[in-house]
Amino acid sequence: GKKCVLKGPFTDPWNRNSSEESISTIETSELGVIRPGTPIKCHGLKRATHLNGKLGEIRSIDSTTGRYRVHFEDKSLKPAAVKLENLLI
């Protein structure tokens, strides 16, 4: 399956409890649906490399492509459709 990178500290439901910030990779099937308003950071983009490291939030998901519609803090950036594996949550 596909994987997703999470940046914490973590608490349940992933049983990765930690008071320190850390990064963990999990199967996307463990994650479930990410809701609109979830803050994210883009990473690992190959075609839109200028968006790597940019902060934003999820506004919606396209159920046909499985990509998340991301609006960025930097208002000079246009919203983008991003795969789950390219989002740090």
PDB file of N, CA, C and O in Angstrom, chain B, residues numbered from 101:
ATOM      1  N   GLY B 101       0.819  -1.202   0.000  1.00  0.00           N
ATOM      2  CA  GLY B 101       0.000   0.000   0.000  1.00  0.00           C
ATOM      3  C   GLY B 101       0.845   1.241   0.000  1.00  0.00           C
ATOM      4  O   GLY B 101       2.073   1.178   0.047  1.00  0.00           O
ATOM      5  N   LYS B 102       0.182   2.362  -0.053  1.00  0.00           N
ATOM      6  CA  LYS B 102       0.856   3.653  -0.015  1.00  0.00           C
ATOM      7  C   LYS B 102       1.138   4.052   1.413  1.00  0.00           C
ATOM      8  O   LYS B 102       0.473   3.602   2.347  1.00  0.00           O
ATOM      9  N   LYS B 103       2.134   4.904   1.569  1.00  0.00           N
ATOM     10  CA  LYS B 103       2.522   5.356   2.893  1.00  0.00           C
ATOM     11  C   LYS B 103       2.368   6.865   3.001  1.00  0.00           C
ATOM     12  O   LYS B 103       2.360   7.581   2.000  1.00  0.00           O
ATOM     13  N   CYS B 104       2.246   7.326   4.225  1.00  0.00           N
ATOM     14  CA  CYS B 104       2.088   8.736   4.530  1.00  0.00           C
ATOM     15  C   CYS B 104       3.065   9.070   5.650  1.00  0.00           C
ATOM     16  O   CYS B 104       3.314   8.236   6.520  1.00  0.00           O
ATOM     17  N   VAL B 105       3.621  10.275   5.639  1.00  0.00           N
ATOM     18  CA  VAL B 105       4.542  10.708   6.681  1.00  0.00           C
ATOM     19  C   VAL B 105       3.796  11.625   7.639  1.00  0.00           C
ATOM     20  O   VAL B 105       3.159  12.591   7.217  1.00  0.00           O
ATOM     21  N   LEU B 106       3.876  11.318   8.933  1.00  0.00           N
ATOM     22  CA  LEU B 106       3.262  12.130   9.974  1.00  0.00           C
ATOM     23  C   LEU B 106       4.358  12.768  10.806  1.00  0.00           C
ATOM     24  O   LEU B 106       5.388  12.150  11.076  1.00  0.00           O
ATOM     25  N   LYS B 107       4.129  14.003  11.209  1.00  0.00           N
ATOM     26  CA  LYS B 107       5.080  14.691  12.069  1.00  0.00           C
ATOM     27  C   LYS B 107       4.363  14.998  13.376  1.00  0.00           C
ATOM     28  O   LYS B 107       3.289  15.599  13.360  1.00  0.00           O
ATOM     29  N   GLY B 108       4.936  14.597  14.505  1.00  0.00           N
ATOM     30  CA  GLY B 108       4.224  14.680  15.777  1.00  0.00           C
ATOM     31  C   GLY B 108       4.878  15.587  16.763  1.00  0.00           C
ATOM     32  O   GLY B 108       5.844  16.257  16.398  1.00  0.00           O
ATOM     33  N   PRO B 109       4.419  15.664  18.004  1.00  0.00           N
ATOM     34  CA  PRO B 109       4.205  14.525  18.875  1.00  0.00           C
ATOM     35  C   PRO B 109       2.934  13.764  18.530  1.00  0.00           C
ATOM     36  O   PRO B 109       1.959  14.339  18.047  1.00  0.00           O
ATOM     37  N   PHE B 110       2.963  12.451  18.789  1.00  0.00           N
ATOM     38  CA  PHE B 110       1.852  11.578  18.444  1.00  0.00           C
ATOM     39  C   PHE B 110       1.103  11.140  19.689  1.00  0.00           C
ATOM     40  O   PHE B 110       1.671  10.984  20.770  1.00  0.00           O
ATOM     41  N   THR B 111      -0.177  10.950  19.499  1.00  0.00           N
ATOM     42  CA  THR B 111      -1.015  10.313  20.508  1.00  0.00           C
ATOM     43  C   THR B 111      -1.861   9.288  19.786  1.00  0.00           C
ATOM     44  O   THR B 111      -1.808   9.198  18.559  1.00  0.00           O
ATOM     45  N   ASP B 112      -2.633   8.519  20.516  1.00  0.00           N
ATOM     46  CA  ASP B 112      -3.509   7.551  19.866  1.00  0.00           C
ATOM     47  C   ASP B 112      -4.320   8.265  18.793  1.00  0.00           C
ATOM     48  O   ASP B 112      -4.564   9.461  18.954  1.00  0.00           O
ATOM     49  N   PRO B 113      -4.752   7.630  17.717  1.00  0.00           N
ATOM     50  CA  PRO B 113      -4.989   6.213  17.549  1.00  0.00           C
ATOM     51  C   PRO B 113      -3.814   5.440  16.970  1.00  0.00           C
ATOM     52  O   PRO B 113      -3.964   4.243  16.724  1.00  0.00           O
ATOM     53  N   TRP B 114      -2.671   6.037  16.739  1.00  0.00           N
ATOM     54  CA  TRP B 114      -1.559   5.323  16.109  1.00  0.00           C
ATOM     55  C   TRP B 114      -0.617   4.687  17.114  1.00  0.00           C
ATOM     56  O   TRP B 114       0.361   4.045  16.729  1.00  0.00           O
ATOM     57  N   ASN B 115      -0.903   4.860  18.406  1.00  0.00           N
ATOM     58  CA  ASN B 115      -0.077   4.283  19.471  1.00  0.00           C
ATOM     59  C   ASN B 115       1.380   4.665  19.319  1.00  0.00           C
ATOM     60  O   ASN B 115       2.274   3.859  19.580  1.00  0.00           O
ATOM     61  N   ARG B 116       1.614   5.885  18.900  1.00  0.00           N
ATOM     62  CA  ARG B 116       2.970   6.404  18.787  1.00  0.00           C
ATOM     63  C   ARG B 116       3.092   7.583  19.756  1.00  0.00           C
ATOM     64  O   ARG B 116       3.399   8.705  19.356  1.00  0.00           O
ATOM     65  N   ASN B 117       2.848   7.304  21.025  1.00  0.00           N
ATOM     66  CA  ASN B 117       2.862   8.357  22.033  1.00  0.00           C
ATOM     67  C   ASN B 117       4.273   8.879  22.240  1.00  0.00           C
ATOM     68  O   ASN B 117       5.220   8.112  22.415  1.00  0.00           O
ATOM     69  N   SER B 118       4.393  10.188  22.216  1.00  0.00           N
ATOM     70  CA  SER B 118       5.689  10.805  22.388  1.00  0.00           C
ATOM     71  C   SER B 118       5.484  12.249  22.774  1.00  0.00           C
ATOM     72  O   SER B 118       4.626  12.927  22.208  1.00  0.00           O
ATOM     73  N   SER B 119       6.255  12.730  23.728  1.00  0.00           N
ATOM     74  CA  SER B 119       6.178  14.135  24.085  1.00  0.00           C
ATOM     75  C   SER B 119       7.141  14.952  23.232  1.00  0.00           C
ATOM     76  O   SER B 119       7.122  16.182  23.275  1.00  0.00           O
ATOM     77  N   GLU B 120       7.981  14.272  22.456  1.00  0.00           N
ATOM     78  CA  GLU B 120       8.937  14.952  21.596  1.00  0.00           C
ATOM     79  C   GLU B 120       8.455  14.923  20.156  1.00  0.00           C
ATOM     80  O   GLU B 120       7.742  14.009  19.741  1.00  0.00           O
ATOM     81  N   GLU B 121       8.854  15.932  19.407  1.00  0.00           N
ATOM     82  CA  GLU B 121       8.505  15.956  17.985  1.00  0.00           C
ATOM     83  C   GLU B 121       9.286  14.860  17.272  1.00  0.00           C
ATOM     84  O   GLU B 121      10.481  14.678  17.502  1.00  0.00           O
ATOM     85  N   SER B 122       8.590  14.138  16.407  1.00  0.00           N
ATOM     86  CA  SER B 122       9.234  13.081  15.643  1.00  0.00           C
ATOM     87  C   SER B 122       8.494  12.906  14.327  1.00  0.00           C
ATOM     88  O   SER B 122       7.421  13.475  14.123  1.00  0.00           O
ATOM     89  N   ILE B 123       9.072  12.121  13.448  1.00  0.00           N
ATOM     90  CA  ILE B 123       8.450  11.826  12.161  1.00  0.00           C
ATOM     91  C   ILE B 123       8.259  10.323  12.084  1.00  0.00           C
ATOM     92  O   ILE B 123       9.155   9.557  12.437  1.00  0.00           O
ATOM     93  N   SER B 124       7.086   9.900  11.621  1.00  0.00           N
ATOM     94  CA  SER B 124       6.768   8.483  11.508  1.00  0.00           C
ATOM     95  C   SER B 124       6.086   8.235  10.176  1.00  0.00           C
ATOM     96  O   SER B 124       5.347   9.092   9.690  1.00  0.00           O
ATOM     97  N   THR B 125       6.321   7.085   9.586  1.00  0.00           N
ATOM     98  CA  THR B 125       5.667   6.696   8.341  1.00  0.00           C
ATOM     99  C   THR B 125       4.674   5.588   8.651  1.00  0.00           C
ATOM    100  O   THR B 125       5.012   4.605   9.310  1.00  0.00           O
ATOM    101  N   ILE B 126       3.428   5.755   8.166  1.00  0.00           N
ATOM    102  CA  ILE B 126       2.409   4.740   8.375  1.00  0.00           C
ATOM    103  C   ILE B 126       1.733   4.428   7.052  1.00  0.00           C
ATOM    104  O   ILE B 126       1.824   5.203   6.101  1.00  0.00           O
ATOM    105  N   GLU B 127       1.055   3.292   6.996  1.00  0.00           N
ATOM    106  CA  GLU B 127       0.252   2.952   5.829  1.00  0.00           C
ATOM    107  C   GLU B 127      -0.923   3.924   5.779  1.00  0.00           C
ATOM    108  O   GLU B 127      -1.510   4.244   6.812  1.00  0.00           O
ATOM    109  N   THR B 128      -1.265   4.391   4.586  1.00  0.00           N
ATOM    110  CA  THR B 128      -2.383   5.325   4.470  1.00  0.00           C
ATOM    111  C   THR B 128      -3.684   4.706   4.934  1.00  0.00           C
ATOM    112  O   THR B 128      -4.585   5.425   5.367  1.00  0.00           O
ATOM    113  N   SER B 129      -3.806   3.392   4.855  1.00  0.00           N
ATOM    114  CA  SER B 129      -5.026   2.731   5.324  1.00  0.00           C
ATOM    115  C   SER B 129      -5.203   2.905   6.829  1.00  0.00           C
ATOM    116  O   SER B 129      -6.329   2.841   7.323  1.00  0.00           O
ATOM    117  N   GLU B 130      -4.104   3.126   7.578  1.00  0.00           N
ATOM    118  CA  GLU B 130      -4.186   3.378   9.016  1.00  0.00           C
ATOM    119  C   GLU B 130      -4.700   4.774   9.304  1.00  0.00           C
ATOM    120  O   GLU B 130      -5.247   5.031  10.377  1.00  0.00           O
ATOM    121  N   LEU B 131      -4.529   5.669   8.358  1.00  0.00           N
ATOM    122  CA  LEU B 131      -4.815   7.070   8.589  1.00  0.00           C
ATOM    123  C   LEU B 131      -6.289   7.409   8.456  1.00  0.00           C
ATOM    124  O   LEU B 131      -6.816   8.205   9.233  1.00  0.00           O
ATOM    125  N   GLY B 132      -6.956   6.815   7.483  1.00  0.00           N
ATOM    126  CA  GLY B 132      -8.347   7.163   7.258  1.00  0.00           C
ATOM    127  C   GLY B 132      -8.442   8.435   6.433  1.00  0.00           C
ATOM    128  O   GLY B 132      -7.514   8.781   5.702  1.00  0.00           O
ATOM    129  N   VAL B 133      -9.544   9.115   6.550  1.00  0.00           N
ATOM    130  CA  VAL B 133      -9.780  10.329   5.766  1.00  0.00           C
ATOM    131  C   VAL B 133      -9.263  11.541   6.522  1.00  0.00           C
ATOM    132  O   VAL B 133      -9.534  11.704   7.712  1.00  0.00           O
ATOM    133  N   ILE B 134      -8.530  12.377   5.836  1.00  0.00           N
ATOM    134  CA  ILE B 134      -8.061  13.626   6.414  1.00  0.00           C
ATOM    135  C   ILE B 134      -9.138  14.672   6.166  1.00  0.00           C
ATOM    136  O   ILE B 134      -9.626  14.810   5.044  1.00  0.00           O
ATOM    137  N   ARG B 135      -9.500  15.387   7.179  1.00  0.00           N
ATOM    138  CA  ARG B 135     -10.600  16.329   7.081  1.00  0.00           C
ATOM    139  C   ARG B 135     -10.145  17.708   6.597  1.00  0.00           C
ATOM    140  O   ARG B 135      -8.997  18.100   6.810  1.00  0.00           O
ATOM    141  N   PRO B 136     -11.051  18.436   5.947  1.00  0.00           N
ATOM    142  CA  PRO B 136     -10.740  19.820   5.581  1.00  0.00           C
ATOM    143  C   PRO B 136     -10.326  20.611   6.822  1.00  0.00           C
ATOM    144  O   PRO B 136     -10.879  20.435   7.908  1.00  0.00           O
ATOM    145  N   GLY B 137      -9.350  21.475   6.631  1.00  0.00           N
ATOM    146  CA  GLY B 137      -8.820  22.276   7.731  1.00  0.00           C
ATOM    147  C   GLY B 137      -7.568  21.687   8.352  1.00  0.00           C
ATOM    148  O   GLY B 137      -6.920  22.344   9.167  1.00  0.00           O
ATOM    149  N   THR B 138      -7.208  20.446   7.981  1.00  0.00           N
ATOM    150  CA  THR B 138      -6.009  19.814   8.517  1.00  0.00           C
ATOM    151  C   THR B 138      -4.774  20.552   8.013  1.00  0.00           C
ATOM    152  O   THR B 138      -4.599  20.695   6.803  1.00  0.00           O
ATOM    153  N   PRO B 139      -3.906  21.029   8.924  1.00  0.00           N
ATOM    154  CA  PRO B 139      -2.676  21.697   8.479  1.00  0.00           C
ATOM    155  C   PRO B 139      -1.697  20.680   7.894  1.00  0.00           C
ATOM    156  O   PRO B 139      -1.589  19.555   8.381  1.00  0.00           O
ATOM    157  N   ILE B 140      -0.994  21.089   6.853  1.00  0.00           N
ATOM    158  CA  ILE B 140      -0.043  20.192   6.181  1.00  0.00           C
ATOM    159  C   ILE B 140       1.219  20.949   5.776  1.00  0.00           C
ATOM    160  O   ILE B 140       1.284  22.177   5.818  1.00  0.00           O
ATOM    161  N   LYS B 141       2.216  20.161   5.382  1.00  0.00           N
ATOM    162  CA  LYS B 141       3.441  20.681   4.761  1.00  0.00           C
ATOM    163  C   LYS B 141       3.724  19.767   3.583  1.00  0.00           C
ATOM    164  O   LYS B 141       3.726  18.546   3.740  1.00  0.00           O
ATOM    165  N   CYS B 142       3.960  20.325   2.421  1.00  0.00           N
ATOM    166  CA  CYS B 142       4.242  19.522   1.228  1.00  0.00           C
ATOM    167  C   CYS B 142       5.693  19.048   1.237  1.00  0.00           C
ATOM    168  O   CYS B 142       6.588  19.755   1.699  1.00  0.00           O
ATOM    169  N   HIS B 143       5.908  17.840   0.719  1.00  0.00           N
ATOM    170  CA  HIS B 143       7.273  17.322   0.584  1.00  0.00           C
ATOM    171  C   HIS B 143       7.296  16.270  -0.516  1.00  0.00           C
ATOM    172  O   HIS B 143       6.277  15.651  -0.823  1.00  0.00           O
ATOM    173  N   GLY B 144       8.456  16.080  -1.096  1.00  0.00           N
ATOM    174  CA  GLY B 144       8.664  15.020  -2.076  1.00  0.00           C
ATOM    175  C   GLY B 144       8.004  15.240  -3.427  1.00  0.00           C
ATOM    176  O   GLY B 144       7.907  14.308  -4.226  1.00  0.00           O
ATOM    177  N   LEU B 145       7.549  16.461  -3.694  1.00  0.00           N
ATOM    178  CA  LEU B 145       6.932  16.746  -4.992  1.00  0.00           C
ATOM    179  C   LEU B 145       8.017  16.819  -6.053  1.00  0.00           C
ATOM    180  O   LEU B 145       9.056  17.445  -5.844  1.00  0.00           O
ATOM    181  N   LYS B 146       7.779  16.184  -7.185  1.00  0.00           N
ATOM    182  CA  LYS B 146       8.783  16.160  -8.253  1.00  0.00           C
ATOM    183  C   LYS B 146       8.471  17.151  -9.365  1.00  0.00           C
ATOM    184  O   LYS B 146       9.385  17.708  -9.974  1.00  0.00           O
ATOM    185  N   ARG B 147       7.181  17.377  -9.636  1.00  0.00           N
ATOM    186  CA  ARG B 147       6.812  18.304 -10.707  1.00  0.00           C
ATOM    187  C   ARG B 147       6.635  19.733 -10.196  1.00  0.00           C
ATOM    188  O   ARG B 147       6.903  20.689 -10.923  1.00  0.00           O
ATOM    189  N   ALA B 148       6.192  19.880  -8.966  1.00  0.00           N
ATOM    190  CA  ALA B 148       5.969  21.210  -8.389  1.00  0.00           C
ATOM    191  C   ALA B 148       6.916  21.394  -7.201  1.00  0.00           C
ATOM    192  O   ALA B 148       6.479  21.609  -6.071  1.00  0.00           O
ATOM    193  N   THR B 149       8.207  21.306  -7.475  1.00  0.00           N
ATOM    194  CA  THR B 149       9.211  21.337  -6.405  1.00  0.00           C
ATOM    195  C   THR B 149       9.170  22.634  -5.597  1.00  0.00           C
ATOM    196  O   THR B 149       9.592  22.661  -4.441  1.00  0.00           O
ATOM    197  N   HIS B 150       8.662  23.710  -6.207  1.00  0.00           N
ATOM    198  CA  HIS B 150       8.588  24.990  -5.496  1.00  0.00           C
ATOM    199  C   HIS B 150       7.610  24.933  -4.318  1.00  0.00           C
ATOM    200  O   HIS B 150       7.623  25.816  -3.461  1.00  0.00           O
ATOM    201  N   LEU B 151       6.764  23.897  -4.273  1.00  0.00           N
ATOM    202  CA  LEU B 151       5.810  23.751  -3.172  1.00  0.00           C
ATOM    203  C   LEU B 151       6.370  22.913  -2.016  1.00  0.00           C
ATOM    204  O   LEU B 151       5.782  22.891  -0.934  1.00  0.00           O
ATOM    205  N   ASN B 152       7.494  22.225  -2.230  1.00  0.00           N
ATOM    206  CA  ASN B 152       8.097  21.448  -1.146  1.00  0.00           C
ATOM    207  C   ASN B 152       8.470  22.372   0.006  1.00  0.00           C
ATOM    208  O   ASN B 152       9.113  23.403  -0.192  1.00  0.00           O
ATOM    209  N   GLY B 153       8.057  21.989   1.211  1.00  0.00           N
ATOM    210  CA  GLY B 153       8.324  22.788   2.402  1.00  0.00           C
ATOM    211  C   GLY B 153       7.285  23.847   2.680  1.00  0.00           C
ATOM    212  O   GLY B 153       7.335  24.495   3.725  1.00  0.00           O
ATOM    213  N   LYS B 154       6.345  24.041   1.775  1.00  0.00           N
ATOM    214  CA  LYS B 154       5.316  25.071   1.962  1.00  0.00           C
ATOM    215  C   LYS B 154       4.208  24.562   2.873  1.00  0.00           C
ATOM    216  O   LYS B 154       3.810  23.399   2.802  1.00  0.00           O
ATOM    217  N   LEU B 155       3.719  25.452   3.731  1.00  0.00           N
ATOM    218  CA  LEU B 155       2.661  25.132   4.686  1.00  0.00           C
ATOM    219  C   LEU B 155       1.306  25.529   4.128  1.00  0.00           C
ATOM    220  O   LEU B 155       1.177  26.525   3.415  1.00  0.00           O
ATOM    221  N   GLY B 156       0.304  24.739   4.460  1.00  0.00           N
ATOM    222  CA  GLY B 156      -1.043  25.044   4.019  1.00  0.00           C
ATOM    223  C   GLY B 156      -2.047  24.219   4.785  1.00  0.00           C
ATOM    224  O   GLY B 156      -1.748  23.667   5.844  1.00  0.00           O
ATOM    225  N   GLU B 157      -3.251  24.145   4.229  1.00  0.00           N
ATOM    226  CA  GLU B 157      -4.277  23.315   4.852  1.00  0.00           C
ATOM    227  C   GLU B 157      -5.110  22.641   3.780  1.00  0.00           C
ATOM    228  O   GLU B 157      -5.268  23.156   2.673  1.00  0.00           O
ATOM    229  N   ILE B 158      -5.631  21.495   4.127  1.00  0.00           N
ATOM    230  CA  ILE B 158      -6.490  20.750   3.214  1.00  0.00           C
ATOM    231  C   ILE B 158      -7.853  21.407   3.192  1.00  0.00           C
ATOM    232  O   ILE B 158      -8.419  21.721   4.239  1.00  0.00           O
ATOM    233  N   ARG B 159      -8.384  21.616   1.987  1.00  0.00           N
ATOM    234  CA  ARG B 159      -9.714  22.199   1.837  1.00  0.00           C
ATOM    235  C   ARG B 159     -10.732  21.177   1.367  1.00  0.00           C
ATOM    236  O   ARG B 159     -11.911  21.275   1.705  1.00  0.00           O
ATOM    237  N   SER B 160     -10.280  20.178   0.575  1.00  0.00           N
ATOM    238  CA  SER B 160     -11.200  19.163   0.069  1.00  0.00           C
ATOM    239  C   SER B 160     -10.392  18.004  -0.505  1.00  0.00           C
ATOM    240  O   SER B 160      -9.166  18.068  -0.599  1.00  0.00           O
ATOM    241  N   ILE B 161     -11.105  16.939  -0.887  1.00  0.00           N
ATOM    242  CA  ILE B 161     -10.476  15.809  -1.563  1.00  0.00           C
ATOM    243  C   ILE B 161     -11.266  15.519  -2.825  1.00  0.00           C
ATOM    244  O   ILE B 161     -12.496  15.568  -2.840  1.00  0.00           O
ATOM    245  N   ASP B 162     -10.528  15.216  -3.885  1.00  0.00           N
ATOM    246  CA  ASP B 162     -11.145  14.821  -5.153  1.00  0.00           C
ATOM    247  C   ASP B 162     -11.286  13.307  -5.120  1.00  0.00           C
ATOM    248  O   ASP B 162     -10.292  12.587  -5.221  1.00  0.00           O
ATOM    249  N   SER B 163     -12.501  12.826  -4.980  1.00  0.00           N
ATOM    250  CA  SER B 163     -12.715  11.386  -4.826  1.00  0.00           C
ATOM    251  C   SER B 163     -12.352  10.590  -6.076  1.00  0.00           C
ATOM    252  O   SER B 163     -12.128   9.383  -5.988  1.00  0.00           O
ATOM    253  N   THR B 164     -12.289  11.237  -7.230  1.00  0.00           N
ATOM    254  CA  THR B 164     -11.911  10.501  -8.448  1.00  0.00           C
ATOM    255  C   THR B 164     -10.405  10.327  -8.576  1.00  0.00           C
ATOM    256  O   THR B 164      -9.945   9.292  -9.058  1.00  0.00           O
ATOM    257  N   THR B 165      -9.628  11.320  -8.153  1.00  0.00           N
ATOM    258  CA  THR B 165      -8.165  11.228  -8.259  1.00  0.00           C
ATOM    259  C   THR B 165      -7.505  10.843  -6.938  1.00  0.00           C
ATOM    260  O   THR B 165      -6.369  10.368  -6.929  1.00  0.00           O
ATOM    261  N   GLY B 166      -8.210  11.044  -5.822  1.00  0.00           N
ATOM    262  CA  GLY B 166      -7.633  10.778  -4.507  1.00  0.00           C
ATOM    263  C   GLY B 166      -6.671  11.861  -4.053  1.00  0.00           C
ATOM    264  O   GLY B 166      -5.980  11.691  -3.049  1.00  0.00           O
ATOM    265  N   ARG B 167      -6.617  12.966  -4.774  1.00  0.00           N
ATOM    266  CA  ARG B 167      -5.715  14.061  -4.400  1.00  0.00           C
ATOM    267  C   ARG B 167      -6.434  15.054  -3.489  1.00  0.00           C
ATOM    268  O   ARG B 167      -7.642  15.264  -3.588  1.00  0.00           O
ATOM    269  N   TYR B 168      -5.649  15.651  -2.605  1.00  0.00           N
ATOM    270  CA  TYR B 168      -6.173  16.629  -1.666  1.00  0.00           C
ATOM    271  C   TYR B 168      -5.954  18.032  -2.211  1.00  0.00           C
ATOM    272  O   TYR B 168      -4.876  18.354  -2.711  1.00  0.00           O
ATOM    273  N   ARG B 169      -6.984  18.861  -2.110  1.00  0.00           N
ATOM    274  CA  ARG B 169      -6.900  20.258  -2.541  1.00  0.00           C
ATOM    275  C   ARG B 169      -6.293  21.040  -1.396  1.00  0.00           C
ATOM    276  O   ARG B 169      -6.875  21.122  -0.314  1.00  0.00           O
ATOM    277  N   VAL B 170      -5.117  21.618  -1.631  1.00  0.00           N
ATOM    278  CA  VAL B 170      -4.373  22.326  -0.598  1.00  0.00           C
ATOM    279  C   VAL B 170      -4.330  23.807  -0.925  1.00  0.00           C
ATOM    280  O   VAL B 170      -4.001  24.197  -2.045  1.00  0.00           O
ATOM    281  N   HIS B 171      -4.667  24.635   0.066  1.00  0.00           N
ATOM    282  CA  HIS B 171      -4.503  26.082  -0.024  1.00  0.00           C
ATOM    283  C   HIS B 171      -3.335  26.442   0.887  1.00  0.00           C
ATOM    284  O   HIS B 171      -3.240  25.942   2.008  1.00  0.00           O
ATOM    285  N   PHE B 172      -2.458  27.300   0.412  1.00  0.00           N
ATOM    286  CA  PHE B 172      -1.214  27.584   1.111  1.00  0.00           C
ATOM    287  C   PHE B 172      -1.283  28.860   1.937  1.00  0.00           C
ATOM    288  O   PHE B 172      -2.045  29.777   1.631  1.00  0.00           O
ATOM    289  N   GLU B 173      -0.451  28.901   3.018  1.00  0.00           N
ATOM    290  CA  GLU B 173      -0.352  30.111   3.837  1.00  0.00           C
ATOM    291  C   GLU B 173       0.134  31.283   3.001  1.00  0.00           C
ATOM    292  O   GLU B 173      -0.344  32.408   3.146  1.00  0.00           O
ATOM    293  N   ASP B 174       1.088  31.005   2.125  1.00  0.00           N
ATOM    294  CA  ASP B 174       1.605  32.026   1.215  1.00  0.00           C
ATOM    295  C   ASP B 174       0.556  32.240   0.127  1.00  0.00           C
ATOM    296  O   ASP B 174       0.424  31.427  -0.787  1.00  0.00           O
ATOM    297  N   LYS B 175      -0.180  33.330   0.231  1.00  0.00           N
ATOM    298  CA  LYS B 175      -1.304  33.587  -0.677  1.00  0.00           C
ATOM    299  C   LYS B 175      -0.863  33.837  -2.118  1.00  0.00           C
ATOM    300  O   LYS B 175      -1.702  33.884  -3.017  1.00  0.00           O
ATOM    301  N   SER B 176       0.452  34.000  -2.352  1.00  0.00           N
ATOM    302  CA  SER B 176       0.924  34.161  -3.725  1.00  0.00           C
ATOM    303  C   SER B 176       0.961  32.816  -4.458  1.00  0.00           C
ATOM    304  O   SER B 176       1.109  32.771  -5.680  1.00  0.00           O
ATOM    305  N   LEU B 177       0.826  31.723  -3.702  1.00  0.00           N
ATOM    306  CA  LEU B 177       0.817  30.381  -4.295  1.00  0.00           C
ATOM    307  C   LEU B 177      -0.615  29.973  -4.620  1.00  0.00           C
ATOM    308  O   LEU B 177      -1.530  30.183  -3.825  1.00  0.00           O
ATOM    309  N   LYS B 178      -0.791  29.392  -5.790  1.00  0.00           N
ATOM    310  CA  LYS B 178      -2.109  28.898  -6.184  1.00  0.00           C
ATOM    311  C   LYS B 178      -2.399  27.595  -5.450  1.00  0.00           C
ATOM    312  O   LYS B 178      -1.475  26.837  -5.154  1.00  0.00           O
ATOM    313  N   PRO B 179      -3.666  27.324  -5.154  1.00  0.00           N
ATOM    314  CA  PRO B 179      -4.019  26.026  -4.566  1.00  0.00           C
ATOM    315  C   PRO B 179      -3.550  24.896  -5.477  1.00  0.00           C
ATOM    316  O   PRO B 179      -3.450  25.066  -6.692  1.00  0.00           O
ATOM    317  N   ALA B 180      -3.261  23.736  -4.875  1.00  0.00           N
ATOM    318  CA  ALA B 180      -2.749  22.599  -5.632  1.00  0.00           C
ATOM    319  C   ALA B 180      -3.446  21.311  -5.212  1.00  0.00           C
ATOM    320  O   ALA B 180      -3.918  21.185  -4.081  1.00  0.00           O
ATOM    321  N   ALA B 181      -3.504  20.357  -6.136  1.00  0.00           N
ATOM    322  CA  ALA B 181      -4.024  19.018  -5.860  1.00  0.00           C
ATOM    323  C   ALA B 181      -2.825  18.123  -5.568  1.00  0.00           C
ATOM    324  O   ALA B 181      -1.982  17.913  -6.440  1.00  0.00           O
ATOM    325  N   VAL B 182      -2.742  17.594  -4.341  1.00  0.00           N
ATOM    326  CA  VAL B 182      -1.549  16.891  -3.879  1.00  0.00           C
ATOM    327  C   VAL B 182      -1.907  15.489  -3.392  1.00  0.00           C
ATOM    328  O   VAL B 182      -2.914  15.295  -2.710  1.00  0.00           O
ATOM    329  N   LYS B 183      -1.068  14.516  -3.750  1.00  0.00           N
ATOM    330  CA  LYS B 183      -1.259  13.139  -3.285  1.00  0.00           C
ATOM    331  C   LYS B 183      -0.941  13.067  -1.792  1.00  0.00           C
ATOM    332  O   LYS B 183      -0.117  13.822  -1.276  1.00  0.00           O
ATOM    333  N   LEU B 184      -1.612  12.146  -1.121  1.00  0.00           N
ATOM    334  CA  LEU B 184      -1.425  11.962   0.303  1.00  0.00           C
ATOM    335  C   LEU B 184       0.039  11.714   0.661  1.00  0.00           C
ATOM    336  O   LEU B 184       0.527  12.225   1.669  1.00  0.00           O
ATOM    337  N   GLU B 185       0.740  10.933  -0.160  1.00  0.00           N
ATOM    338  CA  GLU B 185       2.139  10.617   0.188  1.00  0.00           C
ATOM    339  C   GLU B 185       3.066  11.830   0.100  1.00  0.00           C
ATOM    340  O   GLU B 185       4.225  11.752   0.508  1.00  0.00           O
ATOM    341  N   ASN B 186       2.569  12.943  -0.426  1.00  0.00           N
ATOM    342  CA  ASN B 186       3.363  14.173  -0.507  1.00  0.00           C
ATOM    343  C   ASN B 186       2.952  15.201   0.530  1.00  0.00           C
ATOM    344  O   ASN B 186       3.265  16.385   0.404  1.00  0.00           O
ATOM    345  N   LEU B 187       2.242  14.739   1.565  1.00  0.00           N
ATOM    346  CA  LEU B 187       1.802  15.629   2.642  1.00  0.00           C
ATOM    347  C   LEU B 187       2.383  15.192   3.968  1.00  0.00           C
ATOM    348  O   LEU B 187       2.311  14.018   4.330  1.00  0.00           O
ATOM    349  N   LEU B 188       2.961  16.139   4.692  1.00  0.00           N
ATOM    350  CA  LEU B 188       3.329  15.924   6.090  1.00  0.00           C
ATOM    351  C   LEU B 188       2.173  16.478   6.906  1.00  0.00           C
ATOM    352  O   LEU B 188       1.748  17.615   6.701  1.00  0.00           O
ATOM    353  N   ILE B 189       1.669  15.677   7.828  1.00  0.00           N
ATOM    354  CA  ILE B 189       0.489  16.082   8.590  1.00  0.00           C
ATOM    355  C   ILE B 189       0.902  16.395  10.020  1.00  0.00           C
ATOM    356  O   ILE B 189       0.060  16.758  10.841  1.00  0.00           O
TER     357      ILE B 189
END
